[in-house]
Amino acid sequence: MDARSLIDELYREMDLSREGWLALIGARSHLQDDDREYLYALARKRAQEHYGKDIFLRGLIEFSNFCKNDCFYCGIRRDNSELHRYRLTKDEIVKCADTGYHLNFRTAVLQSGEDRGYSDDDICEIVRAIKKMHPDMAVTLSIGEKEKESYQMYFDAGADRYLLRHETANAAHYRAMHPPDLSMRHRMDCLFTLKEIGYQVGAGFMVGSPHQTDACYADDMRFLKTLGPHMIGIGPFIPHHATPFKNDPPGTLEDTLFFLALLRLAFPKALIPATTALGTIDPRGRELGILAGANVVMPNLSPRGVRRDYLLYDGKICTGDEAAECRRCMELRMEKIGYHVVTSRGDYRG
Ligand code: 5AD
Ligand code: FES
């Protein structure tokens, strides 16, 4: 079957067989420009059926760059000894969320490395404080793999959503990107647990990471179909100079846009961000991401003093801007392509 027929089938059925995924994914390097535009147009159409031209905002608060893990791709990995480590206080974190609220954010995403420096009670206290101050603000956690009891505690404290990219659904690829103490099975189990508890759950993967093959992407698509996430975050891999993957090439704009569009067709209602990494590899990356089917942007709300230290990859954008500047900048960028940033929690419309 040719690429267009596969795209049509995906649009119609919202899924493909493994063979279908492999054929479509394998065809991406020789797609004609008009085939790509056809794919993006269908993805935009699908997004607009559910969300119109609304773009949802999430304010990202990178509250600690301590991490007990040593993932080979990540700039804040444990073994990166050149990194200045920081940890915001509970008050500072809550204050960031409050700043965000006054900039019309209705979601605060609290993200950190896997930091043992905060207890479960600390996290619950932060969540409760934000919820008490602003009951109409959604709180998303992105703090890694935890025990079921911990996830339940945060949820009971008021956390609404949880982001945990699965990173890859291919066992060999997972092993090639992580040290042996991390397990793909455990990470996937965390995602199912989070869903069971009642969180809106986000998974995702990097595009163009070292050792990634077309079969890896097909496995990602099939795993996501099994999980049924509410949010899906993908962005290009970008090398970081102090990691084992420092000499590997970054993922491309074309590939990332291609996978964004496939995800939109496979998950019509999912909340899919045009990520900072996409904006880093191309100055128009985030706009093009929206035009390929994404419907979320996540400007940075972290205090300016720490932004440069939350360097997951080299060249990360927006490390010198105030929260208000990023907020305004995103609004203008979206207006320019005919979309509008809305003041709403942007929950999954099930
Ligand atoms: N390039 C791009 N994305 C990265 N992440 C971590 N390191 C990199 C990198 N070098 C992504 C991972 C993680 C998310 C927070 O950032 O997918 O889940
Ligand atoms: Fe941060 Fe544009 S979004 S400066």
Short mmCIF file of C-alpha atoms and ligand atoms in Angstrom, two decimals:
data_model
loop_
_atom_site.label_atom_id
_atom_site.label_comp_id
_atom_site.label_asym_id
_atom_site.label_seq_id
_atom_site.Cartn_x
_atom_site.Cartn_y
_atom_site.Cartn_z
CA MET A 1 0.00 0.00 0.00
CA ASP A 2 1.26 3.49 -0.74
CA ALA A 3 1.76 6.16 1.91
CA ARG A 4 -1.43 8.08 1.08
CA SER A 5 -3.62 5.02 1.45
CA LEU A 6 -2.00 4.31 4.81
CA ILE A 7 -2.59 7.90 5.92
CA ASP A 8 -6.22 7.60 4.80
CA GLU A 9 -6.60 4.35 6.69
CA LEU A 10 -5.11 5.89 9.83
CA TYR A 11 -7.44 8.88 9.53
CA ARG A 12 -10.44 6.56 9.19
CA GLU A 13 -9.55 3.83 11.65
CA MET A 14 -7.35 5.76 14.12
CA ASP A 15 -5.00 2.79 14.20
CA LEU A 16 -2.95 0.56 11.92
CA SER A 17 -1.68 -3.00 12.09
CA ARG A 18 1.96 -3.43 13.03
CA GLU A 19 2.74 -3.96 9.35
CA GLY A 20 0.81 -0.81 8.49
CA TRP A 21 2.69 1.24 11.06
CA LEU A 22 6.02 -0.10 9.83
CA ALA A 23 5.15 0.67 6.21
CA LEU A 24 3.98 4.22 6.94
CA ILE A 25 6.86 5.00 9.29
CA GLY A 26 9.32 3.53 6.79
CA ALA A 27 7.87 5.68 4.01
CA ARG A 28 8.53 8.97 5.78
CA SER A 29 11.98 9.63 4.35
CA HIS A 30 10.72 9.53 0.77
CA LEU A 31 7.41 11.33 1.20
CA GLN A 32 6.79 14.09 -1.33
CA ASP A 33 6.06 17.59 -0.04
CA ASP A 34 2.42 17.28 -1.07
CA ASP A 35 2.09 13.97 0.81
CA ARG A 36 3.44 15.63 3.94
CA GLU A 37 1.08 18.58 3.56
CA TYR A 38 -1.79 16.13 3.07
CA LEU A 39 -0.88 14.41 6.33
CA TYR A 40 -0.56 17.67 8.27
CA ALA A 41 -3.85 18.97 6.88
CA LEU A 42 -5.68 15.86 8.06
CA ALA A 43 -4.03 16.13 11.48
CA ARG A 44 -5.04 19.80 11.79
CA LYS A 45 -8.57 18.95 10.73
CA ARG A 46 -8.79 16.23 13.39
CA ALA A 47 -7.51 18.54 16.11
CA GLN A 48 -9.95 21.27 15.08
CA GLU A 49 -12.92 18.90 15.16
CA HIS A 50 -12.38 18.54 18.91
CA TYR A 51 -10.61 21.68 20.02
CA GLY A 52 -11.15 24.25 17.28
CA LYS A 53 -8.21 26.60 17.05
CA ASP A 54 -7.78 26.71 20.81
CA ILE A 55 -4.28 26.19 22.14
CA PHE A 56 -3.91 25.21 25.77
CA LEU A 57 -1.23 26.62 28.01
CA ARG A 58 0.75 24.76 30.63
CA GLY A 59 3.17 26.63 32.84
CA LEU A 60 6.27 24.53 33.40
CA ILE A 61 7.96 24.85 36.78
CA GLU A 62 11.28 23.03 36.79
CA PHE A 63 11.67 22.91 40.54
CA SER A 64 14.74 20.71 41.04
CA ASN A 65 17.49 19.36 38.80
CA PHE A 66 18.72 16.73 41.26
CA CYS A 67 18.27 13.26 39.79
CA LYS A 68 19.10 9.83 41.11
CA ASN A 69 18.99 8.33 37.62
CA ASP A 70 21.64 8.25 34.96
CA CYS A 71 19.81 8.10 31.62
CA PHE A 72 22.36 8.28 28.82
CA TYR A 73 20.61 11.10 26.95
CA CYS A 74 19.75 13.48 29.75
CA GLY A 75 21.74 16.53 30.78
CA ILE A 76 20.66 16.40 34.43
CA ARG A 77 21.73 12.76 34.86
CA ARG A 78 23.38 11.86 38.16
CA ASP A 79 26.85 11.49 36.71
CA ASN A 80 26.94 14.98 35.23
CA SER A 81 29.26 16.52 37.79
CA GLU A 82 29.68 19.84 35.98
CA LEU A 83 26.06 20.77 36.62
CA HIS A 84 25.11 23.25 39.31
CA ARG A 85 22.29 21.52 41.23
CA TYR A 86 19.35 23.48 42.66
CA ARG A 87 16.23 22.74 44.57
CA LEU A 88 13.44 25.31 44.97
CA THR A 89 11.75 25.60 48.34
CA LYS A 90 8.10 24.74 48.73
CA ASP A 91 7.30 28.44 49.02
CA GLU A 92 9.20 29.27 45.87
CA ILE A 93 7.36 26.58 43.94
CA VAL A 94 3.95 27.74 45.13
CA LYS A 95 4.90 31.32 44.33
CA CYS A 96 5.80 30.32 40.74
CA ALA A 97 2.39 28.72 40.34
CA ASP A 98 0.77 31.88 41.69
CA THR A 99 2.70 34.02 39.21
CA GLY A 100 1.49 31.66 36.51
CA TYR A 101 -2.10 32.02 37.63
CA HIS A 102 -1.88 35.78 37.30
CA LEU A 103 -0.49 35.32 33.80
CA ASN A 104 -3.66 33.35 32.97
CA PHE A 105 -2.17 29.89 33.26
CA ARG A 106 -4.73 27.38 34.53
CA THR A 107 -2.29 24.47 34.64
CA ALA A 108 0.95 24.30 36.60
CA VAL A 109 3.29 21.48 35.61
CA LEU A 110 5.68 20.67 38.44
CA GLN A 111 8.67 18.91 36.95
CA SER A 112 11.97 17.74 38.43
CA GLY A 113 14.59 15.06 38.24
CA GLU A 114 13.97 12.02 40.43
CA ASP A 115 14.95 13.93 43.53
CA ARG A 116 14.94 12.22 46.93
CA GLY A 117 15.19 15.67 48.53
CA TYR A 118 11.40 16.08 48.69
CA SER A 119 9.31 13.65 50.70
CA ASP A 120 5.85 12.54 49.60
CA ASP A 121 4.48 14.86 52.26
CA ASP A 122 6.44 17.77 50.76
CA ILE A 123 4.91 17.13 47.35
CA CYS A 124 1.43 16.84 48.86
CA GLU A 125 1.92 20.07 50.76
CA ILE A 126 2.88 21.91 47.58
CA VAL A 127 -0.10 20.49 45.67
CA ARG A 128 -2.49 21.38 48.49
CA ALA A 129 -1.15 24.91 48.78
CA ILE A 130 -1.61 25.57 45.06
CA LYS A 131 -5.09 24.07 45.06
CA LYS A 132 -6.11 26.06 48.12
CA MET A 133 -4.90 29.30 46.60
CA HIS A 134 -6.36 28.61 43.15
CA PRO A 135 -8.97 25.84 43.12
CA ASP A 136 -9.50 26.33 39.39
CA MET A 137 -5.87 25.64 38.53
CA ALA A 138 -4.96 22.11 37.41
CA VAL A 139 -1.80 20.64 38.91
CA THR A 140 0.28 18.28 36.80
CA LEU A 141 3.17 16.36 38.32
CA SER A 142 6.17 15.18 36.34
CA ILE A 143 8.53 13.75 38.95
CA GLY A 144 9.23 10.27 37.70
CA GLU A 145 8.70 6.70 38.85
CA LYS A 146 7.21 6.30 42.34
CA GLU A 147 5.41 3.70 44.39
CA LYS A 148 1.67 3.32 43.92
CA GLU A 149 1.09 4.61 47.47
CA SER A 150 2.94 7.84 46.64
CA TYR A 151 0.98 8.39 43.44
CA GLN A 152 -2.21 7.83 45.41
CA MET A 153 -1.16 10.34 48.10
CA TYR A 154 -0.46 13.07 45.53
CA PHE A 155 -3.77 12.36 43.84
CA ASP A 156 -5.64 12.58 47.14
CA ALA A 157 -3.86 15.88 47.81
CA GLY A 158 -5.41 17.21 44.60
CA ALA A 159 -2.98 16.50 41.76
CA ASP A 160 -4.94 16.17 38.50
CA ARG A 161 -2.47 14.92 35.94
CA TYR A 162 0.85 13.12 35.65
CA LEU A 163 3.43 13.22 32.89
CA LEU A 164 5.80 10.29 32.56
CA ARG A 165 7.18 9.74 29.09
CA HIS A 166 7.65 6.03 28.51
CA GLU A 167 10.72 7.08 26.42
CA THR A 168 10.57 3.96 24.21
CA ALA A 169 8.41 0.86 24.07
CA ASN A 170 11.14 -1.27 22.54
CA ALA A 171 13.06 -3.32 25.10
CA ALA A 172 16.39 -3.31 23.25
CA HIS A 173 16.14 0.44 22.66
CA TYR A 174 15.26 1.03 26.30
CA ARG A 175 18.38 -0.87 27.37
CA ALA A 176 20.52 1.12 24.95
CA MET A 177 19.39 4.43 26.48
CA HIS A 178 19.32 3.58 30.19
CA PRO A 179 21.59 2.01 32.78
CA PRO A 180 20.64 -1.51 33.92
CA ASP A 181 18.96 -0.38 37.16
CA LEU A 182 16.09 1.16 35.18
CA SER A 183 13.40 -1.02 33.68
CA MET A 184 10.98 -0.40 30.86
CA ARG A 185 8.46 -2.75 32.47
CA HIS A 186 8.49 -0.77 35.69
CA ARG A 187 8.03 2.51 33.86
CA MET A 188 5.09 1.14 31.89
CA ASP A 189 3.56 -0.28 35.06
CA CYS A 190 3.77 3.18 36.62
CA LEU A 191 1.75 4.58 33.71
CA PHE A 192 -0.98 1.96 34.09
CA THR A 193 -1.06 2.55 37.84
CA LEU A 194 -1.43 6.30 37.36
CA LYS A 195 -4.32 5.73 35.02
CA GLU A 196 -5.98 3.33 37.39
CA ILE A 197 -5.76 5.89 40.22
CA GLY A 198 -7.62 8.37 38.06
CA TYR A 199 -4.98 10.78 36.82
CA GLN A 200 -5.06 12.24 33.33
CA VAL A 201 -1.88 10.59 32.13
CA GLY A 202 0.76 11.66 29.64
CA ALA A 203 3.31 9.38 27.98
CA GLY A 204 5.69 9.99 25.09
CA PHE A 205 9.08 9.51 23.50
CA MET A 206 11.92 11.31 21.80
CA VAL A 207 12.28 11.38 18.02
CA GLY A 208 15.65 10.52 16.48
CA SER A 209 17.31 9.24 19.62
CA PRO A 210 20.39 7.02 19.34
CA HIS A 211 19.66 3.37 18.37
CA GLN A 212 16.03 4.17 17.50
CA THR A 213 14.71 2.21 14.52
CA ASP A 214 11.41 2.23 12.63
CA ALA A 215 10.42 -0.84 14.66
CA CYS A 216 10.89 1.22 17.85
CA TYR A 217 8.43 3.83 16.62
CA ALA A 218 5.95 1.13 15.64
CA ASP A 219 6.27 -0.30 19.15
CA ASP A 220 5.66 3.20 20.58
CA MET A 221 2.47 3.58 18.57
CA ARG A 222 1.19 0.19 19.64
CA PHE A 223 2.10 0.71 23.29
CA LEU A 224 0.33 4.09 23.31
CA LYS A 225 -2.74 2.47 21.80
CA THR A 226 -2.75 -0.05 24.64
CA LEU A 227 -2.22 2.60 27.31
CA GLY A 228 -4.72 5.15 25.97
CA PRO A 229 -3.02 8.28 27.35
CA HIS A 230 -4.78 11.63 27.67
CA MET A 231 -1.61 13.54 26.80
CA ILE A 232 1.32 12.62 24.56
CA GLY A 233 4.60 14.52 24.62
CA ILE A 234 7.18 14.03 21.91
CA GLY A 235 10.15 16.11 20.83
CA PRO A 236 13.40 15.64 18.98
CA PHE A 237 16.36 14.14 20.80
CA ILE A 238 19.02 16.84 21.16
CA PRO A 239 22.53 15.89 22.34
CA HIS A 240 23.88 17.28 25.61
CA HIS A 241 27.63 17.82 25.78
CA ALA A 242 28.10 16.07 29.16
CA THR A 243 26.32 12.79 28.32
CA PRO A 244 27.38 9.55 26.60
CA PHE A 245 25.28 10.62 23.59
CA LYS A 246 27.10 13.92 23.14
CA ASN A 247 28.27 13.05 19.62
CA ASP A 248 24.98 11.67 18.34
CA PRO A 249 22.99 13.70 15.81
CA PRO A 250 19.74 15.39 16.87
CA GLY A 251 16.31 14.28 15.71
CA THR A 252 14.96 16.25 12.76
CA LEU A 253 12.13 18.75 12.42
CA GLU A 254 10.57 16.72 9.60
CA ASP A 255 10.51 13.49 11.60
CA THR A 256 9.08 15.17 14.69
CA LEU A 257 6.30 16.85 12.69
CA PHE A 258 5.57 13.54 10.97
CA PHE A 259 5.15 11.73 14.31
CA LEU A 260 3.09 14.56 15.78
CA ALA A 261 0.68 14.21 12.86
CA LEU A 262 0.52 10.41 13.21
CA LEU A 263 -0.22 10.80 16.91
CA ARG A 264 -3.03 13.27 16.24
CA LEU A 265 -4.61 10.86 13.76
CA ALA A 266 -4.26 7.93 16.16
CA PHE A 267 -5.40 9.93 19.22
CA PRO A 268 -7.90 12.53 17.99
CA LYS A 269 -8.67 14.01 21.41
CA ALA A 270 -5.24 13.81 23.03
CA LEU A 271 -3.54 16.90 24.40
CA ILE A 272 -0.31 17.06 22.45
CA PRO A 273 2.27 19.78 23.09
CA ALA A 274 4.51 21.49 20.58
CA THR A 275 7.52 21.13 22.86
CA THR A 276 10.42 23.35 23.80
CA ALA A 277 12.79 20.82 22.20
CA LEU A 278 10.93 21.30 18.91
CA GLY A 279 11.31 25.08 19.31
CA THR A 280 15.00 24.52 19.99
CA ILE A 281 15.85 22.67 16.77
CA ASP A 282 13.95 25.18 14.64
CA PRO A 283 12.91 28.75 15.37
CA ARG A 284 9.45 28.00 13.96
CA GLY A 285 9.30 24.50 15.41
CA ARG A 286 6.45 25.11 17.84
CA GLU A 287 4.30 26.87 15.25
CA LEU A 288 4.92 24.07 12.78
CA GLY A 289 4.08 21.56 15.51
CA ILE A 290 0.67 23.17 15.97
CA LEU A 291 0.18 23.09 12.21
CA ALA A 292 0.96 19.35 12.29
CA GLY A 293 -1.75 18.65 14.88
CA ALA A 294 -0.40 19.67 18.31
CA ASN A 295 -2.68 21.75 20.56
CA VAL A 296 -0.70 22.60 23.70
CA VAL A 297 2.25 24.87 24.46
CA MET A 298 4.25 24.85 27.66
CA PRO A 299 6.03 28.13 28.34
CA ASN A 300 8.53 28.15 31.14
CA LEU A 301 7.49 29.49 34.55
CA SER A 302 10.67 28.59 36.41
CA PRO A 303 12.50 31.43 38.14
CA ARG A 304 14.99 32.97 35.76
CA GLY A 305 17.93 32.26 38.07
CA VAL A 306 17.62 28.48 37.71
CA ARG A 307 16.54 28.06 34.11
CA ARG A 308 19.98 27.61 32.69
CA ASP A 309 20.59 24.76 35.13
CA TYR A 310 17.60 22.73 33.95
CA LEU A 311 19.45 21.88 30.79
CA LEU A 312 18.21 18.53 29.55
CA TYR A 313 19.91 19.15 26.19
CA ASP A 314 22.18 21.80 24.68
CA GLY A 315 20.82 25.00 23.20
CA LYS A 316 17.50 24.94 25.09
CA ILE A 317 15.49 28.08 24.31
CA CYS A 318 13.76 30.48 26.71
CA THR A 319 16.41 30.16 29.41
CA GLY A 320 16.88 33.91 29.62
CA ASP A 321 13.28 35.10 29.54
CA GLU A 322 10.89 36.08 32.30
CA ALA A 323 7.69 34.06 32.61
CA ALA A 324 5.60 37.00 31.41
CA GLU A 325 7.78 37.35 28.32
CA CYS A 326 7.39 33.69 27.38
CA ARG A 327 3.67 33.90 27.96
CA ARG A 328 3.30 36.91 25.67
CA CYS A 329 5.65 35.47 23.09
CA MET A 330 3.59 32.28 22.83
CA GLU A 331 0.39 34.23 22.45
CA LEU A 332 1.82 36.24 19.57
CA ARG A 333 3.27 33.18 17.91
CA MET A 334 -0.09 31.41 18.00
CA GLU A 335 -2.01 34.48 16.76
CA LYS A 336 0.35 34.71 13.80
CA ILE A 337 -0.68 31.26 12.58
CA GLY A 338 -4.39 31.83 13.20
CA TYR A 339 -4.69 30.03 16.54
CA HIS A 340 -5.39 31.44 19.99
CA VAL A 341 -4.12 30.67 23.42
CA VAL A 342 -7.05 30.18 25.81
CA THR A 343 -7.39 30.69 29.55
CA SER A 344 -8.72 27.30 30.51
CA ARG A 345 -7.52 24.18 32.28
CA GLY A 346 -7.56 22.34 28.98
CA ASP A 347 -8.74 19.03 30.35
CA TYR A 348 -9.09 15.94 28.20
CA ARG A 349 -12.49 15.91 26.52
CA GLY A 350 -13.35 12.25 26.86
N1 5AD B 1 16.89 15.67 24.17
C1 5AD B 1 15.56 15.80 24.08
N2 5AD B 1 14.72 15.48 25.08
C2 5AD B 1 15.26 15.02 26.22
N3 5AD B 1 14.69 14.61 27.35
C3 5AD B 1 15.66 14.25 28.21
N4 5AD B 1 16.88 14.41 27.63
C4 5AD B 1 16.65 14.88 26.38
C5 5AD B 1 17.49 15.22 25.29
N5 5AD B 1 18.81 15.10 25.36
C6 5AD B 1 13.24 14.47 27.51
C7 5AD B 1 12.87 13.07 28.01
C8 5AD B 1 12.20 13.35 29.32
C9 5AD B 1 11.73 14.78 29.18
C10 5AD B 1 11.51 15.49 30.45
O1 5AD B 1 12.77 15.40 28.45
O2 5AD B 1 11.96 12.47 27.10
O3 5AD B 1 11.13 12.49 29.61
FE1 FES B 2 9.82 31.76 25.87
FE2 FES B 2 9.13 32.69 23.40
S1 FES B 2 8.19 31.15 24.59
S2 FES B 2 10.62 33.50 24.79
#
